[in-house]
Amino acid sequence: MPQDGDHHSCAEEVFCLLPQDYRSVALTPIMMKCFERLVMRHIKTQLPPALDPMQFAYRPDRSTDDAISTTLHLALTHLDNKDSYVRMLFIDFSSAFNTIIPQHLIEKLSLLGLNTSLCNWILDFLTKRPQSVWIGNSISSTTTLSTGAPQGCVLSPLLFTLLTHDCAPTHSSNHNIKFADDTTVVGLISKNDDSAYREEVQPLTALCGANNLSLNVDKTKEMIVDFRRTHSDHSPLIIDGSSVEIVKSTKFLAVHLVDNLTWSLNTSSITKKAQQRLYFLRRLRKTHHPPQS
């Protein structure tokens, strides 16, 4: 397996001032990526068909559109009921792929029915990986890693979804919407009783600890959708002793969601991007640059 010479390039280098601002991306050979895709297809054939129904990444006939539609459908359907509102918790994991413990992942893959030879190959793929970091014109010395899944590899997001497949709500009024490492807890609350929603935090943090995942409370956000004419102020959610910030809008799977569930912010964002692209096209047109054949 061509692991030697595996360098990491920092994609977000323009505005990075501190070491923790960098996010490394694995640069693996094209042939390796093609082989990973073959392995990924083989893994999918061995998974149970009803595995993790609220995971929308790497599932047949599912996409981010389905995750967004499901989230909004759950919210809007519940809001039709009297004296009800919805709380959405957008969870952020710190370096989710980098904290995976391969041995723990293999145990879960075995329980899912993957054969021993495939599990051993995945374990070899994730452990004893020599790599170096390349920033600008500088390359670090090589070090060997046996933790995490490389960012930028084809298999890493799928392996993360299998690691967290048992991240399910403990109360029927809550729903965990997942797309790879993006996890959103949708709490359907009636008659101001949000106890079930708040109780969801404890098993969630316990699951994070069991899977060696670090929940970043500072980047985790909460949005409350409440269309009632009269309602009291909502107290923030507490995770590990810290309050989760309540926001009016947030970006969910590349779509701007607002607490009034209108599309004005998302539409204006798309329009702005379109105007920028059209500006570049007009500038290129003035240069009389011939189109590439």
Short mmCIF file of C-alpha atoms in Angstrom, two decimals:
data_model
loop_
_atom_site.label_atom_id
_atom_site.label_comp_id
_atom_site.label_asym_id
_atom_site.label_seq_id
_atom_site.Cartn_x
_atom_site.Cartn_y
_atom_site.Cartn_z
CA MET A 1 0.00 0.00 0.00
CA PRO A 2 1.66 3.29 -1.09
CA GLN A 3 1.74 5.07 2.25
CA ASP A 4 5.34 6.29 2.08
CA GLY A 5 5.70 9.80 0.77
CA ASP A 6 2.21 10.70 1.98
CA HIS A 7 2.36 14.47 2.52
CA HIS A 8 -0.24 16.77 4.04
CA SER A 9 -0.93 20.14 2.50
CA CYS A 10 -2.69 22.88 4.43
CA ALA A 11 -5.53 24.11 2.23
CA GLU A 12 -6.61 26.94 4.53
CA GLU A 13 -3.34 28.87 4.58
CA VAL A 14 -4.34 32.38 3.56
CA PHE A 15 -5.72 33.60 6.87
CA CYS A 16 -4.06 31.10 9.23
CA LEU A 17 -2.17 32.87 12.00
CA LEU A 18 -2.00 30.14 14.65
CA PRO A 19 -1.02 26.45 14.28
CA GLN A 20 -4.49 25.33 15.41
CA ASP A 21 -6.01 27.31 12.51
CA TYR A 22 -4.53 24.89 9.98
CA ARG A 23 -6.39 21.86 8.68
CA SER A 24 -4.30 19.24 6.94
CA VAL A 25 -5.48 17.38 3.85
CA ALA A 26 -3.93 14.07 2.83
CA LEU A 27 -2.40 13.96 -0.63
CA THR A 28 -2.56 10.34 -1.72
CA PRO A 29 -1.82 8.92 -5.20
CA ILE A 30 -4.62 8.76 -7.75
CA MET A 31 -4.31 4.98 -7.93
CA MET A 32 -4.79 4.76 -4.18
CA LYS A 33 -7.97 6.85 -4.36
CA CYS A 34 -9.30 4.56 -7.10
CA PHE A 35 -8.53 1.52 -4.97
CA GLU A 36 -10.27 3.14 -1.98
CA ARG A 37 -13.40 3.56 -4.08
CA LEU A 38 -13.38 -0.16 -4.88
CA VAL A 39 -13.01 -0.99 -1.18
CA MET A 40 -15.80 1.45 -0.32
CA ARG A 41 -18.18 -0.25 -2.76
CA HIS A 42 -17.30 -3.62 -1.26
CA ILE A 43 -17.94 -2.33 2.28
CA LYS A 44 -21.38 -1.05 1.28
CA THR A 45 -22.40 -4.48 -0.02
CA GLN A 46 -21.74 -5.98 3.43
CA LEU A 47 -23.65 -3.43 5.50
CA PRO A 48 -27.17 -4.12 6.82
CA PRO A 49 -29.75 -2.40 4.57
CA ALA A 50 -31.55 -0.69 7.47
CA LEU A 51 -28.38 0.63 9.10
CA ASP A 52 -28.68 4.12 10.59
CA PRO A 53 -31.79 5.47 8.77
CA MET A 54 -30.97 9.07 9.73
CA GLN A 55 -27.49 8.97 8.18
CA PHE A 56 -27.67 10.60 4.75
CA ALA A 57 -24.03 10.27 3.66
CA TYR A 58 -22.91 7.25 1.65
CA ARG A 59 -26.37 5.76 1.50
CA PRO A 60 -28.17 4.79 -1.74
CA ASP A 61 -30.44 7.51 -3.16
CA ARG A 62 -29.62 9.97 -0.35
CA SER A 63 -27.93 13.35 -0.34
CA THR A 64 -27.66 16.62 1.57
CA ASP A 65 -30.98 17.65 0.01
CA ASP A 66 -32.67 14.71 1.72
CA ALA A 67 -31.09 15.60 5.07
CA ILE A 68 -32.26 19.21 4.79
CA SER A 69 -35.74 18.21 3.60
CA THR A 70 -36.13 15.71 6.44
CA THR A 71 -35.06 18.29 9.02
CA LEU A 72 -37.49 20.91 7.73
CA HIS A 73 -40.31 18.38 7.35
CA LEU A 74 -39.92 17.26 10.97
CA ALA A 75 -39.91 20.87 12.16
CA LEU A 76 -42.81 22.16 10.07
CA THR A 77 -45.01 19.13 10.76
CA HIS A 78 -44.50 19.52 14.50
CA LEU A 79 -45.09 23.29 14.39
CA ASP A 80 -48.59 22.63 13.05
CA ASN A 81 -49.47 21.31 16.50
CA LYS A 82 -50.80 23.62 19.19
CA ASP A 83 -48.37 25.08 21.74
CA SER A 84 -45.25 23.60 20.16
CA TYR A 85 -41.81 24.71 19.05
CA VAL A 86 -38.56 23.19 17.79
CA ARG A 87 -34.98 23.36 19.02
CA MET A 88 -32.14 22.42 16.67
CA LEU A 89 -28.67 21.64 17.99
CA PHE A 90 -25.93 21.84 15.34
CA ILE A 91 -23.04 19.84 16.78
CA ASP A 92 -19.41 20.52 15.93
CA PHE A 93 -16.74 17.89 16.52
CA SER A 94 -13.13 19.03 16.88
CA SER A 95 -11.00 17.25 14.25
CA ALA A 96 -13.51 14.42 14.04
CA PHE A 97 -11.57 12.25 11.59
CA ASN A 98 -8.26 12.75 13.42
CA THR A 99 -9.51 11.29 16.71
CA ILE A 100 -10.73 7.91 15.43
CA ILE A 101 -9.20 4.97 17.32
CA PRO A 102 -8.69 2.29 14.63
CA GLN A 103 -8.98 -0.67 17.02
CA HIS A 104 -12.30 0.64 18.36
CA LEU A 105 -13.54 1.21 14.81
CA ILE A 106 -12.62 -2.35 13.81
CA GLU A 107 -14.63 -3.72 16.74
CA LYS A 108 -17.70 -1.87 15.48
CA LEU A 109 -17.11 -2.99 11.89
CA SER A 110 -16.92 -6.61 13.04
CA LEU A 111 -20.23 -6.24 14.87
CA LEU A 112 -21.76 -4.86 11.67
CA GLY A 113 -20.80 -8.06 9.84
CA LEU A 114 -17.72 -7.05 7.87
CA ASN A 115 -15.43 -10.05 7.30
CA THR A 116 -12.12 -10.40 9.12
CA SER A 117 -9.87 -9.91 6.09
CA LEU A 118 -11.57 -6.62 5.21
CA CYS A 119 -11.34 -5.41 8.82
CA ASN A 120 -7.64 -6.28 8.89
CA TRP A 121 -7.07 -4.33 5.66
CA ILE A 122 -8.82 -1.26 7.10
CA LEU A 123 -6.77 -1.56 10.30
CA ASP A 124 -3.57 -1.68 8.25
CA PHE A 125 -4.77 1.29 6.19
CA LEU A 126 -5.28 3.44 9.31
CA THR A 127 -2.25 2.44 11.38
CA LYS A 128 1.51 3.00 11.03
CA ARG A 129 1.01 5.78 8.47
CA PRO A 130 4.27 7.69 7.84
CA GLN A 131 3.48 11.27 6.92
CA SER A 132 4.93 14.75 6.85
CA VAL A 133 3.39 18.21 6.75
CA TRP A 134 4.07 20.62 3.92
CA ILE A 135 3.47 24.35 4.50
CA GLY A 136 4.70 26.75 1.83
CA ASN A 137 8.27 25.75 1.00
CA SER A 138 8.84 23.88 4.26
CA ILE A 139 8.39 20.16 4.84
CA SER A 140 8.46 18.66 8.31
CA SER A 141 10.25 15.50 9.33
CA THR A 142 8.32 12.26 8.87
CA THR A 143 6.32 10.87 11.76
CA THR A 144 4.24 7.72 12.07
CA LEU A 145 0.56 7.91 13.03
CA SER A 146 -1.73 5.14 14.23
CA THR A 147 -4.74 7.28 15.18
CA GLY A 148 -7.39 8.92 13.04
CA ALA A 149 -8.43 8.66 9.41
CA PRO A 150 -6.63 10.89 6.88
CA GLN A 151 -8.57 13.99 5.81
CA GLY A 152 -9.06 13.91 2.06
CA CYS A 153 -9.07 10.12 1.69
CA VAL A 154 -12.07 8.49 0.05
CA LEU A 155 -12.74 6.02 2.86
CA SER A 156 -12.49 8.40 5.83
CA PRO A 157 -16.06 9.86 5.77
CA LEU A 158 -17.62 6.41 5.32
CA LEU A 159 -15.60 4.97 8.19
CA PHE A 160 -16.71 7.85 10.40
CA THR A 161 -20.37 7.17 9.62
CA LEU A 162 -19.89 3.53 10.62
CA LEU A 163 -18.15 4.58 13.84
CA THR A 164 -21.12 6.76 14.82
CA HIS A 165 -23.94 4.58 13.45
CA ASP A 166 -25.20 3.95 16.99
CA CYS A 167 -25.61 7.67 17.71
CA ALA A 168 -29.39 7.50 18.05
CA PRO A 169 -31.78 9.57 20.20
CA THR A 170 -33.04 8.13 23.47
CA HIS A 171 -36.41 9.93 23.28
CA SER A 172 -38.95 9.62 20.47
CA SER A 173 -39.41 13.40 20.36
CA ASN A 174 -35.78 13.88 19.31
CA HIS A 175 -34.20 13.09 15.95
CA ASN A 176 -30.50 12.92 15.06
CA ILE A 177 -29.93 14.04 11.47
CA LYS A 178 -26.47 13.02 10.28
CA PHE A 179 -24.41 13.63 7.17
CA ALA A 180 -20.93 12.16 7.73
CA ASP A 181 -19.52 14.18 10.65
CA ASP A 182 -22.29 16.81 10.56
CA THR A 183 -24.78 15.94 13.31
CA THR A 184 -27.95 17.87 14.14
CA VAL A 185 -30.32 17.07 17.00
CA VAL A 186 -33.90 18.16 16.25
CA GLY A 187 -36.00 18.40 19.40
CA LEU A 188 -39.78 18.51 18.92
CA ILE A 189 -41.10 20.22 22.04
CA SER A 190 -44.70 20.54 23.21
CA LYS A 191 -46.24 22.57 26.04
CA ASN A 192 -42.89 24.09 27.06
CA ASP A 193 -41.60 20.72 28.26
CA ASP A 194 -38.06 20.49 26.87
CA SER A 195 -36.82 17.98 29.47
CA ALA A 196 -36.47 15.16 26.91
CA TYR A 197 -34.44 17.45 24.66
CA ARG A 198 -32.11 18.49 27.49
CA GLU A 199 -31.73 14.91 28.68
CA GLU A 200 -30.44 14.01 25.23
CA VAL A 201 -27.17 15.79 26.03
CA GLN A 202 -25.94 13.22 28.55
CA PRO A 203 -26.01 10.11 26.29
CA LEU A 204 -24.66 12.23 23.44
CA THR A 205 -21.60 13.34 25.41
CA ALA A 206 -21.17 9.78 26.71
CA LEU A 207 -21.15 8.48 23.13
CA CYS A 208 -18.56 11.10 22.20
CA GLY A 209 -16.34 9.91 25.04
CA ALA A 210 -16.73 6.26 24.05
CA ASN A 211 -15.73 7.07 20.45
CA ASN A 212 -12.91 9.45 21.43
CA LEU A 213 -14.75 12.38 19.84
CA SER A 214 -14.33 15.90 21.17
CA LEU A 215 -17.51 17.97 21.13
CA ASN A 216 -16.58 21.61 20.52
CA VAL A 217 -19.09 23.58 22.59
CA ASP A 218 -17.77 26.93 21.33
CA LYS A 219 -18.60 26.05 17.71
CA THR A 220 -21.76 24.11 18.52
CA LYS A 221 -24.82 26.29 17.89
CA GLU A 222 -28.51 26.08 18.69
CA MET A 223 -31.42 27.57 16.76
CA ILE A 224 -34.95 27.79 18.19
CA VAL A 225 -37.97 27.88 15.89
CA ASP A 226 -40.95 29.21 17.82
CA PHE A 227 -43.94 30.68 15.96
CA ARG A 228 -46.14 31.11 19.03
CA ARG A 229 -47.42 34.63 19.62
CA THR A 230 -46.57 34.59 23.31
CA HIS A 231 -43.68 32.62 24.70
CA SER A 232 -41.09 33.07 27.41
CA ASP A 233 -37.37 33.39 26.82
CA HIS A 234 -35.64 30.09 26.17
CA SER A 235 -32.80 29.20 28.49
CA PRO A 236 -29.65 27.98 26.73
CA LEU A 237 -28.56 24.37 26.62
CA ILE A 238 -25.66 23.42 28.90
CA ILE A 239 -22.97 21.00 27.68
CA ASP A 240 -20.01 20.16 29.92
CA GLY A 241 -20.74 23.21 32.05
CA SER A 242 -20.76 25.65 29.10
CA SER A 243 -23.76 27.35 27.51
CA VAL A 244 -24.45 26.68 23.85
CA GLU A 245 -24.92 29.88 21.85
CA ILE A 246 -28.44 30.46 20.52
CA VAL A 247 -28.33 31.94 17.02
CA LYS A 248 -30.91 33.44 14.67
CA SER A 249 -29.41 31.76 11.62
CA THR A 250 -26.80 29.14 10.81
CA LYS A 251 -25.35 27.28 7.87
CA PHE A 252 -26.58 23.71 7.64
CA LEU A 253 -25.05 21.52 4.92
CA ALA A 254 -24.22 24.59 2.78
CA VAL A 255 -27.74 26.02 3.19
CA HIS A 256 -28.55 29.06 5.33
CA LEU A 257 -31.29 28.27 7.84
CA VAL A 258 -33.11 31.08 9.69
CA ASP A 259 -35.23 30.73 12.82
CA ASN A 260 -38.32 31.92 10.91
CA LEU A 261 -37.67 29.21 8.27
CA THR A 262 -37.71 31.66 5.36
CA TRP A 263 -35.31 31.43 2.43
CA SER A 264 -34.40 35.10 2.06
CA LEU A 265 -30.89 34.77 3.55
CA ASN A 266 -30.09 31.66 1.53
CA THR A 267 -31.44 33.24 -1.67
CA SER A 268 -29.41 36.41 -1.19
CA SER A 269 -26.28 34.33 -0.56
CA ILE A 270 -26.78 32.34 -3.77
CA THR A 271 -27.51 35.53 -5.71
CA LYS A 272 -24.31 37.13 -4.41
CA LYS A 273 -22.24 34.13 -5.49
CA ALA A 274 -23.88 34.16 -8.93
CA GLN A 275 -23.09 37.86 -9.33
CA GLN A 276 -19.45 37.20 -8.45
CA ARG A 277 -19.20 34.41 -11.03
CA LEU A 278 -20.84 36.59 -13.68
CA TYR A 279 -18.37 39.38 -12.90
CA PHE A 280 -15.43 37.04 -13.52
CA LEU A 281 -17.01 35.84 -16.77
CA ARG A 282 -17.46 39.44 -17.95
CA ARG A 283 -13.82 40.20 -17.15
CA LEU A 284 -12.70 37.14 -19.09
CA ARG A 285 -14.89 38.15 -22.00
CA LYS A 286 -13.14 41.53 -22.20
CA THR A 287 -9.75 39.81 -22.48
CA HIS A 288 -10.98 37.99 -25.62
CA HIS A 289 -9.62 34.78 -24.15
CA PRO A 290 -10.62 31.89 -26.43
CA PRO A 291 -12.65 29.09 -24.83
CA GLN A 292 -10.75 25.89 -24.18
CA SER A 293 -11.59 23.07 -26.52
#
